[in-house]
CSV table of C-alpha atoms in Angstrom, one decimal:
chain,number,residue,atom,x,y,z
A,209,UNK,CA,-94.6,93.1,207.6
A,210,UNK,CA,-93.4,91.6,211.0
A,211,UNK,CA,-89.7,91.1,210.9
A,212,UNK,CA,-88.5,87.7,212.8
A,213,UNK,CA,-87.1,89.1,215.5
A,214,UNK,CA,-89.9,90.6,216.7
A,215,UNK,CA,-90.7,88.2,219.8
A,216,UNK,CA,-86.8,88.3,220.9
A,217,UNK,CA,-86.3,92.7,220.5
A,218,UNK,CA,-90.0,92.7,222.2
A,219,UNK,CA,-88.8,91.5,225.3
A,220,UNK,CA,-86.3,94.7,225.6
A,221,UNK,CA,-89.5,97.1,225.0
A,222,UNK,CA,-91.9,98.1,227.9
A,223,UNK,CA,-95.2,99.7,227.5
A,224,UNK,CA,-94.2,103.0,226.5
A,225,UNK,CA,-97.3,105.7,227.3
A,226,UNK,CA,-97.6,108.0,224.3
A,227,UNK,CA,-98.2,111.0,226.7
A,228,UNK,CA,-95.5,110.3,229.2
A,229,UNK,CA,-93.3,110.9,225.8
A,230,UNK,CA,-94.5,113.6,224.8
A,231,UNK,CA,-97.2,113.4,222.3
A,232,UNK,CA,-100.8,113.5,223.8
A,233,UNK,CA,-101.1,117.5,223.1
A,234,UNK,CA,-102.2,119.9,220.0
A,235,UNK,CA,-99.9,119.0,216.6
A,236,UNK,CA,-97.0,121.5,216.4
A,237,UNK,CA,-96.0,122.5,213.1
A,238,UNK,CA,-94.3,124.8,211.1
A,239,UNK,CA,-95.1,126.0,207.7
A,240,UNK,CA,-92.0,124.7,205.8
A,241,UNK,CA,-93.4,121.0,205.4
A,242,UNK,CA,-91.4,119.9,202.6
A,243,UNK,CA,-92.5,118.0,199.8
A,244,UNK,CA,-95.8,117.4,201.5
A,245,UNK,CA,-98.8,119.7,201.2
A,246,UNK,CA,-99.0,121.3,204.2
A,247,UNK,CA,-102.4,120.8,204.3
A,248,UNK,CA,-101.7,116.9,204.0
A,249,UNK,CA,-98.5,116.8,206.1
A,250,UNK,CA,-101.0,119.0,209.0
A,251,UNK,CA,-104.1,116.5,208.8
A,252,UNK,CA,-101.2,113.0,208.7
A,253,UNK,CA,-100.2,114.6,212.2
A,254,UNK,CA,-103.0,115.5,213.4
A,255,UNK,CA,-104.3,112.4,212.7
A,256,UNK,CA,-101.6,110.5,214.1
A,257,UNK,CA,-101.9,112.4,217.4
A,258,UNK,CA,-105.3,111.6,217.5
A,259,UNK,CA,-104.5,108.1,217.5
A,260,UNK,CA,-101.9,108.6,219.7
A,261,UNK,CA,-103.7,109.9,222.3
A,262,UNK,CA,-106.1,106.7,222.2
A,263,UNK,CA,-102.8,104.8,222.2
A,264,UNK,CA,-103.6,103.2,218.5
A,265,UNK,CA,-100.5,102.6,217.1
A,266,UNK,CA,-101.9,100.8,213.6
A,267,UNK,CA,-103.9,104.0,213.3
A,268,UNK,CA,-100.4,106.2,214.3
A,269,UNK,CA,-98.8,104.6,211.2
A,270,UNK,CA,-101.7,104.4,209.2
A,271,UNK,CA,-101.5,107.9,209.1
A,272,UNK,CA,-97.8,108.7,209.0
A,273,UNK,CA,-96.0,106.0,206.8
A,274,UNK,CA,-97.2,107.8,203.7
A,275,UNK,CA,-96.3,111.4,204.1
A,276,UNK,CA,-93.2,110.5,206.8
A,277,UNK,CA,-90.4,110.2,204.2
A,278,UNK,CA,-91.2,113.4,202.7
A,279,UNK,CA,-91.1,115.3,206.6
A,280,UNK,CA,-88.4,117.8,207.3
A,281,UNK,CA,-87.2,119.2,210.0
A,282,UNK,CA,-88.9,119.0,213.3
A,283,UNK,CA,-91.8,117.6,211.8
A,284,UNK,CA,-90.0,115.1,210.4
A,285,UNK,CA,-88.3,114.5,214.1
A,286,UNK,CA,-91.6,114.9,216.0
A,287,UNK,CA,-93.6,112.1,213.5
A,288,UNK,CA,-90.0,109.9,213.7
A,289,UNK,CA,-90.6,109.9,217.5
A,290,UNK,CA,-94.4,108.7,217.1
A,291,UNK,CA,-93.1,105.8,214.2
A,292,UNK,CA,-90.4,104.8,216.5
A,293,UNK,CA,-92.8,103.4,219.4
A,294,UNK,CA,-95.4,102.4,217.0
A,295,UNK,CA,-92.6,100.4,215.0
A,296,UNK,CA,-91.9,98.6,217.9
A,297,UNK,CA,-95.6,97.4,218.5
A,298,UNK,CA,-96.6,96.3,215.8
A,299,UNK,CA,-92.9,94.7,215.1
A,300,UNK,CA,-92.0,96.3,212.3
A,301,UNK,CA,-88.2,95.7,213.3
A,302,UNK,CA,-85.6,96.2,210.2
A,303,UNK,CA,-87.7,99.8,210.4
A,304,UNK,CA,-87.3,100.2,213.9
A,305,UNK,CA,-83.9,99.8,213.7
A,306,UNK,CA,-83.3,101.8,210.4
A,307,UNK,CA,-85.3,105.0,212.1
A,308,UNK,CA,-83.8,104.8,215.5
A,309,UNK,CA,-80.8,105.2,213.6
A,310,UNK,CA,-81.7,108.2,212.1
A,311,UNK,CA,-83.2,109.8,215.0
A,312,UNK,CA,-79.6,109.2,216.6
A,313,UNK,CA,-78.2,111.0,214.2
A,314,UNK,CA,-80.5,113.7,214.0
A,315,UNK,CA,-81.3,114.2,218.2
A,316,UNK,CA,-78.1,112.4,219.7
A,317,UNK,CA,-79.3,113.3,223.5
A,318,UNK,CA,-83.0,112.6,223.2
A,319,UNK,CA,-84.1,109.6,226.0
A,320,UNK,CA,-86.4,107.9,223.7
A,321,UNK,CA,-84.2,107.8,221.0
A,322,UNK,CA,-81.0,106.4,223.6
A,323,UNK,CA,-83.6,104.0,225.0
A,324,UNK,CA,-84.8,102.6,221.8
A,325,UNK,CA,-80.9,102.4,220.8
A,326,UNK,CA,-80.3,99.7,223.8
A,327,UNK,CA,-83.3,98.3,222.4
A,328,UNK,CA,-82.6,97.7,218.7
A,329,UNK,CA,-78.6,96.9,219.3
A,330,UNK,CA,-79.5,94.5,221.8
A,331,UNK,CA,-82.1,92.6,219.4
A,332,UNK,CA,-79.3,92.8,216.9
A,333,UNK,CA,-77.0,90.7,219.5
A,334,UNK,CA,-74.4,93.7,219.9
A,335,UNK,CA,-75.0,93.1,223.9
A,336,UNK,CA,-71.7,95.5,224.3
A,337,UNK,CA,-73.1,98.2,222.7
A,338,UNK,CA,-76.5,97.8,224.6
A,339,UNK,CA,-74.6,98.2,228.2
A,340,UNK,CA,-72.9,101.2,226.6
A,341,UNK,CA,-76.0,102.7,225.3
A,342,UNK,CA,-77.9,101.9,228.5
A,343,UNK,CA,-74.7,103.1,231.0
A,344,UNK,CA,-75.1,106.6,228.5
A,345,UNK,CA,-79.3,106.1,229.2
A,346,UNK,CA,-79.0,105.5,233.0
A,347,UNK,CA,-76.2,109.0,233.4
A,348,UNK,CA,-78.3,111.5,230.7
A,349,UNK,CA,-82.0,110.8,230.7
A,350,UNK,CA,-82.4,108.6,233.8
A,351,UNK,CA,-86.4,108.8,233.0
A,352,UNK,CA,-86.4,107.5,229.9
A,353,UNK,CA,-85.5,103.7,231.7
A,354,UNK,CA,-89.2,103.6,232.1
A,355,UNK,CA,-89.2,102.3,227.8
A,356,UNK,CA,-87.1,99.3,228.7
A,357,UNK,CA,-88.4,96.4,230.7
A,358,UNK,CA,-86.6,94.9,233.8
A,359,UNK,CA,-86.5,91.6,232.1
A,360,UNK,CA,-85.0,93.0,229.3
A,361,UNK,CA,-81.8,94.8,231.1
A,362,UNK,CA,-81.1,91.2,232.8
A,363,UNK,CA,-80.8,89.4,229.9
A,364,UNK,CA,-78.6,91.7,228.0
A,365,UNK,CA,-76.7,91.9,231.8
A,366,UNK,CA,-77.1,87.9,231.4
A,367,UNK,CA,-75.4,87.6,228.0
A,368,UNK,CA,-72.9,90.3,229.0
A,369,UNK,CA,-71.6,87.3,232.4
A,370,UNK,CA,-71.4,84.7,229.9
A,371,UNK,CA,-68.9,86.7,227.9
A,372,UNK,CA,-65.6,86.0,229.5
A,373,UNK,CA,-63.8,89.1,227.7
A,374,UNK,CA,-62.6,92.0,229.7
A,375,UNK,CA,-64.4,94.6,227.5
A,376,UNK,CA,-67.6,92.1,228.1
A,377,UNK,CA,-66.9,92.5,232.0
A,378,UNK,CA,-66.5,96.6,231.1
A,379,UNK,CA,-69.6,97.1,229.3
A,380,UNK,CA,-71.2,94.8,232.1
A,381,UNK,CA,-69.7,97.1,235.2
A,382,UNK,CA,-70.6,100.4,233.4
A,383,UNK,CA,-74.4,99.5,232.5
A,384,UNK,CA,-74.6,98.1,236.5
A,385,UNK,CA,-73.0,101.1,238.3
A,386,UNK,CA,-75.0,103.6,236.2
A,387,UNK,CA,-77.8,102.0,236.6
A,388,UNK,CA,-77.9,101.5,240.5
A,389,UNK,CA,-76.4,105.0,240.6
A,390,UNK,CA,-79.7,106.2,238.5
A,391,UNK,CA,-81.5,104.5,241.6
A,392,UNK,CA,-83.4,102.2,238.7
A,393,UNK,CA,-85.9,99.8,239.8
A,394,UNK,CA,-88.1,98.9,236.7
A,395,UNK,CA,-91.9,98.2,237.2
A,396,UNK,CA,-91.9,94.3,236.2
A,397,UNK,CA,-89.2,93.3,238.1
A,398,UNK,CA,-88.8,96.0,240.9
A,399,UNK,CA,-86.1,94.0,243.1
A,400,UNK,CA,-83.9,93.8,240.0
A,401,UNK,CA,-83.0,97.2,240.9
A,402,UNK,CA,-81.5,96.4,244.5
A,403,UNK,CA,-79.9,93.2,242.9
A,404,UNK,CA,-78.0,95.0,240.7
A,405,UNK,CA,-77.2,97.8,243.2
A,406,UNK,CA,-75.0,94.8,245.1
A,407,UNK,CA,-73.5,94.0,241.8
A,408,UNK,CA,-72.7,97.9,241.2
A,409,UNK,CA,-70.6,97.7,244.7
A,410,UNK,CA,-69.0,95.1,243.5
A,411,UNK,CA,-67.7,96.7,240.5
A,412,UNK,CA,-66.8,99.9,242.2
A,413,UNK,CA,-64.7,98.4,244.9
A,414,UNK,CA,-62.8,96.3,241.7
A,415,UNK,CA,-62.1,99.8,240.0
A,416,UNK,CA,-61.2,101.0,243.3
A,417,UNK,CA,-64.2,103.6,243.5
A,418,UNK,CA,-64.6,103.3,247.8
A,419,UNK,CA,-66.9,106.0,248.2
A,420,UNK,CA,-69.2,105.6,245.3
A,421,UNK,CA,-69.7,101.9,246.6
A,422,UNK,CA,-70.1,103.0,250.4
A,423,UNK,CA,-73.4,105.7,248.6
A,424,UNK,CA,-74.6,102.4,247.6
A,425,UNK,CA,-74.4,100.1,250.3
A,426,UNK,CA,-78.1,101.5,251.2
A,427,UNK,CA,-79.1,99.7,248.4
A,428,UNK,CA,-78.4,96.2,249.7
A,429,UNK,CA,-80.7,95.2,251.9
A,430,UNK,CA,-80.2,91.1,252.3
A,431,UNK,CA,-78.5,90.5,255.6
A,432,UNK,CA,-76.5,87.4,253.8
A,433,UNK,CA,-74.9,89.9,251.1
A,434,UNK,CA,-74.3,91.9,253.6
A,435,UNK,CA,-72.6,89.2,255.6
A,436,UNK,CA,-70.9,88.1,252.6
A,437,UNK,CA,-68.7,90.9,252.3
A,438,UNK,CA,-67.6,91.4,256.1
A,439,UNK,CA,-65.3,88.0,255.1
A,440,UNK,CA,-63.8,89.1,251.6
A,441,UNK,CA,-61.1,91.4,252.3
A,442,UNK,CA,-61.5,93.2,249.4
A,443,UNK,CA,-64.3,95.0,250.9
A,444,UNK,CA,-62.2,95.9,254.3
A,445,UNK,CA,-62.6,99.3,253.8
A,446,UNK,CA,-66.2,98.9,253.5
A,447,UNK,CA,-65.9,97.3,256.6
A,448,UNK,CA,-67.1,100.3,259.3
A,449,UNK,CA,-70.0,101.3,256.8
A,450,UNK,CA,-71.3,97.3,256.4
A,451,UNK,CA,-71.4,96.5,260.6
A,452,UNK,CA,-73.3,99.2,260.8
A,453,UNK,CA,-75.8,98.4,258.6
A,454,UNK,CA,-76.1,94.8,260.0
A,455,UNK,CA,-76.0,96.1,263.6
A,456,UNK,CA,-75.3,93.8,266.8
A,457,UNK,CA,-74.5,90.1,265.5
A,458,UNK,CA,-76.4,91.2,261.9
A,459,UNK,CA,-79.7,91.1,263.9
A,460,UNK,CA,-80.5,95.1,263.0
A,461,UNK,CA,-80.1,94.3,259.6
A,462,UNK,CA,-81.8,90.2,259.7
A,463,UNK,CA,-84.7,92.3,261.8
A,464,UNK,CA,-85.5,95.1,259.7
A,465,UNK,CA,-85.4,92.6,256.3
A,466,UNK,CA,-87.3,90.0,257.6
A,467,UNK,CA,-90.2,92.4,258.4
A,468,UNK,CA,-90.4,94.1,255.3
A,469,UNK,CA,-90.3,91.0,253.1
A,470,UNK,CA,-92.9,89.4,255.2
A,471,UNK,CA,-95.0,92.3,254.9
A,472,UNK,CA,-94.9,92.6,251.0
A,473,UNK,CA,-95.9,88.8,250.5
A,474,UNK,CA,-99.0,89.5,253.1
A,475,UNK,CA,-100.1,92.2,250.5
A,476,UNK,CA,-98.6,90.0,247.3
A,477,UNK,CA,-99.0,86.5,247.9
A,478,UNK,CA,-99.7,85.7,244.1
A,479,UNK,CA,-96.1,87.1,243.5
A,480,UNK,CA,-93.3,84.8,243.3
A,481,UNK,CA,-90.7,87.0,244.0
A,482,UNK,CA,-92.6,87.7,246.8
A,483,UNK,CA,-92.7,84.2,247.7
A,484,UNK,CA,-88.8,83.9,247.2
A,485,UNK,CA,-88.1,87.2,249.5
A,486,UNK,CA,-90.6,85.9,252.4
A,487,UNK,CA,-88.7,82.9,252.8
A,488,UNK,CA,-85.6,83.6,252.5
A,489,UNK,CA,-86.4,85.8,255.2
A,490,UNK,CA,-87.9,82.8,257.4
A,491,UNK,CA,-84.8,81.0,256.9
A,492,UNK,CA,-83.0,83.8,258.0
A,493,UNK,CA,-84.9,84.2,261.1
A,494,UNK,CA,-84.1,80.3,262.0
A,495,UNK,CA,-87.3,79.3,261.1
A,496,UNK,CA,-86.7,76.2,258.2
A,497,UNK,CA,-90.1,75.0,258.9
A,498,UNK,CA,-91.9,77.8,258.7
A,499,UNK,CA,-90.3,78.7,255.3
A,500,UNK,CA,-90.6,75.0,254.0
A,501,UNK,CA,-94.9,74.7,254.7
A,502,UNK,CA,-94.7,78.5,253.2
A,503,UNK,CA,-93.3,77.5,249.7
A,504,UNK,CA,-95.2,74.4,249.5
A,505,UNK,CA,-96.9,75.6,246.9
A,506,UNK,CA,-93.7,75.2,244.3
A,507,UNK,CA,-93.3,73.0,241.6
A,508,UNK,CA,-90.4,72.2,239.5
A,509,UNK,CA,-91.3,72.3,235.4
A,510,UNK,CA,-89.8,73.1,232.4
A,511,UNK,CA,-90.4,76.5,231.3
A,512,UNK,CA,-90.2,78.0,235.1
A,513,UNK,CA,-89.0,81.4,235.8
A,514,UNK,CA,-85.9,82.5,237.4
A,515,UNK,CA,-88.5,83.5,240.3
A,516,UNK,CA,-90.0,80.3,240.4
A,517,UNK,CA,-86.5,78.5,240.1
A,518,UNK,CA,-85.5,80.8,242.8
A,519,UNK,CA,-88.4,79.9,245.4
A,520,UNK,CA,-88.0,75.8,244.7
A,521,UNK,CA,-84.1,75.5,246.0
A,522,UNK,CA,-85.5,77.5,248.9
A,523,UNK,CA,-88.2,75.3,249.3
A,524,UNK,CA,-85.3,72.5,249.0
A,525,UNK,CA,-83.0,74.3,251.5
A,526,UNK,CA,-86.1,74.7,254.1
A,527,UNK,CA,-86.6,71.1,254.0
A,528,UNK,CA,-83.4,69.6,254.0
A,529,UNK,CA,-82.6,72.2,257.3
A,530,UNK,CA,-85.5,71.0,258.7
A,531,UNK,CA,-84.2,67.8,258.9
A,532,UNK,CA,-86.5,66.5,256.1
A,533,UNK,CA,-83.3,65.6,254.1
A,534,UNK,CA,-85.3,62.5,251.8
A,535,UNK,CA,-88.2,64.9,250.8
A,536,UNK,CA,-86.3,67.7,249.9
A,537,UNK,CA,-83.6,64.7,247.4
A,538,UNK,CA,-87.1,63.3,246.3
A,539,UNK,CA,-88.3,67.2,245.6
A,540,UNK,CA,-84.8,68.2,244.1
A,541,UNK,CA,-84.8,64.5,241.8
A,542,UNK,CA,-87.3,66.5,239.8
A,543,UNK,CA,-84.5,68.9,238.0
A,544,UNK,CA,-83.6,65.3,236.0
A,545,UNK,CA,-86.8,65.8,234.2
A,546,UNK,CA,-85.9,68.9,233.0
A,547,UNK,CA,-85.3,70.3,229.1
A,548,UNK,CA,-82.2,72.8,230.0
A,549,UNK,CA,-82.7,74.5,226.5
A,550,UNK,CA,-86.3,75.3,228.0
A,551,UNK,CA,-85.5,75.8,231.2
A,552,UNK,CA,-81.7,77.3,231.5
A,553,UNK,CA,-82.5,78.6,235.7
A,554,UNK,CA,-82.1,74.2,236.1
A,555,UNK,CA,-78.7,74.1,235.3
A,556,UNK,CA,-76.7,75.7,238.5
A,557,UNK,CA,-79.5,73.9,240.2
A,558,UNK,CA,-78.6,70.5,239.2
A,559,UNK,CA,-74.9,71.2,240.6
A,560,UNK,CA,-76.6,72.2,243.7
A,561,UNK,CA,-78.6,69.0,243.7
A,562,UNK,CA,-75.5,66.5,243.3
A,563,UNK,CA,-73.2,68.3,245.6
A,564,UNK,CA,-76.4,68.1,248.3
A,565,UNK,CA,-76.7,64.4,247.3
A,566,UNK,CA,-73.0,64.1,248.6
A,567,UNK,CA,-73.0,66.3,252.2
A,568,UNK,CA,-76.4,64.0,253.4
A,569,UNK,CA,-74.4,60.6,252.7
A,570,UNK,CA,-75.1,59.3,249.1
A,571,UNK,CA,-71.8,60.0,246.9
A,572,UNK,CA,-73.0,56.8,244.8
A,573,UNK,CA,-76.3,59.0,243.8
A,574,UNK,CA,-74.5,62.0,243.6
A,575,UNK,CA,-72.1,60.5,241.2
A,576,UNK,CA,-74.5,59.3,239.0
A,577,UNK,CA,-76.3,62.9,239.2
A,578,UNK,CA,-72.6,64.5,237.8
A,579,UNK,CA,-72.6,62.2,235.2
A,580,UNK,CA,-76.3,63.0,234.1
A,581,UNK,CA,-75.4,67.0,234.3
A,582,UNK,CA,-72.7,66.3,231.9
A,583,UNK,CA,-74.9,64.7,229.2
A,584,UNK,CA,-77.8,67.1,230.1
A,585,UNK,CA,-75.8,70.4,229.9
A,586,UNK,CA,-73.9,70.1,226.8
A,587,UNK,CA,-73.9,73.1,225.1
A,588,UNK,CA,-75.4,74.8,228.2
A,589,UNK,CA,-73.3,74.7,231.1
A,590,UNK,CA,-70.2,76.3,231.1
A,591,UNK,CA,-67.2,76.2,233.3
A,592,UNK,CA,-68.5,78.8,235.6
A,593,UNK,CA,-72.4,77.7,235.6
């Protein structure tokens, strides 16, 4: 039976490859079985195994869920392993979470078990206890980061930022600078990884960690980031490291980004974060037009993606530098249309949209925009959105 949380912890879960964890090879057992025949505890595993190997998880549990409860020992362990991904699928949830439990108890320092942890506790809401668990992941078993999903770690980094707490903020800093320190960069979102390197700088210069956060600096490739902190004195002793990386008047740094982002679109031009990266990188370069006929393939809708979110209020920012400030209000008028609750991404973006409305000469519009936001983002926005 499919517990209702199945969509929401699925998100957390990637595609976890029974062999990279360990189980595509002969059954390994013991002859103290327990309460099971070992005949039948021996054919359950090698059953399951076979099944594994063909990465058939009904046919893992098929086999296991009889005889597992009466496993001991490393059996009992090994099988538990198997059950844990296979819960998971098939979302078999209040299981999942009962088991990885168990397994926690039973192999505290196994990577599966720890990834599976961040997994379950952030399903269950318990966001602070995800960052720890993850921070504990990203030191330990660095590897096993490959079970969770990029879009998974930003939401429970998401949730984390809209808790104003300090031991929110903790939790937050310790999941980011362990991650970026594991060098993570997870397969469905692979410029997550750099994001939140930038963000891991940031919280190392807070605790006062200099040298950590100068290792990282590597990490952060935009030339506006980069920028960004050569006027915040709280990074003046980052200072030295930071003009180097940006090189005569930032043009090293604009130079060497602009190429490579331009590049990956040539060879991903279906990707939107692709998209995003290759203008950004035109607009960096002075070239608004260029970036503005590039993204003219974006569309504001409900139900867009961060990416896609992302690559419109370029789009918006290409045209209006372009001097095309009516087409880029008429583009931007769009966001009004939007369901926040669907589409959260809209809601700094309206903000963006009134206070653009003002600085090209219509305060009267923009007003009226402000007021709209207010109606539109109750129980969304926030004081900080």
């Amino acid at each position: 039976m499919r517990d209702s949380r199945g969509l929401r912890l699925g998100q957390f879960c990637a595609t976890v490859a029974f062999i990279a964890a360990g189980f595509g090879g002969a059954p390994v057992l013991s002859t103290a079985i327990g309460a099971v025949p070992k005949a039948d505890a021996r054919e359950a595993i090698a059953t399951a195994q076979q099944a594994a190997s063909r990465e058939d998880c009904k046919g893992v549990l098929a086999a296991l869920d009889p005889v597992a409860s009466s496993l001991t020992g490393a059996e009992r362990d090994a099988a538990s392993r198997m059950r844990l991904i296979c819960l998971g699928r098939e979302g078999r949830f209040l299981e999942l979470s009962s088991l990885q439990k168990e397994l926690a108890a039973s192999t505290p320092r196994d990577g599966l078990v720890i990834a599976y942890g961040v997994i379950v506790a952030a399903g269950e809401n318990r966001f602070r206890d995800a960052a720890d668990q993850l921070s504990r992941l990203a030191r330990e078993a660095p590897s096993s980061l490959d079970v969770l999903s990029g879009s998974g770690i930003r939401e429970i980094i998401r949730q984390l930022s809209a808790d104003r707490s300090a031991e929110a903020r903790t939790a937050r800093d310790g999941a980011v600078i362990a991650l970026a320190q594991a060098n993570w960069s997870p397969a469905d979102i692979p410029e997550l990884g750099d994001g939140l390197a930038g963000e891991a700088v940031t919280a190392l210069v807070r605790a006062n960690r200099i040298d950590e956060a100068d290792r990282l600096l590597d990490r952060v490739d935009d030339p506006e980031n980069l920028s960004s902190l050569l006027i915040d004195r709280d990074y003046a002793a980052l200072w030295p490291s930071i003009e180097r990386r940006l090189g005569p008047a930032g043009k090293t740094a604009v130079d060497q980004y602009a190429q490579e982002k331009l590049a990956n679109y040539g060879d991903m031009q279906a990707s939107d974060a692709a998209l995003r990266d290759a203008a950004n990188a035109l607009l960096l370069l002075g070239r608004a037009a260029d970036a503005a006929d590039l993204t003219g393939r974006a569309e504001i809708a409900d139900g867009m993606s961060e990416e896609e979110m992302q690559v419109a209020m370029l789009r918006a920012r290409a045209l209006a530098l372009a001097g095309r400030d009516a087409q880029a209000a008429d583009f931007l008028s769009t966001l009004l249309t939007l369901d926040l609750v669907k589409t959260p991404e809209a809601a700094p973006a309206l903000i963006t949209y009134a206070e653009y409305l003002d600085e090209i000469g219509r305060p009267a519009q923009a007003l009226v925009i402000a007021r709209a936001i207010q109606t539109k983002g109750k129980g969304v926005l926030n004081d900080f959105a």
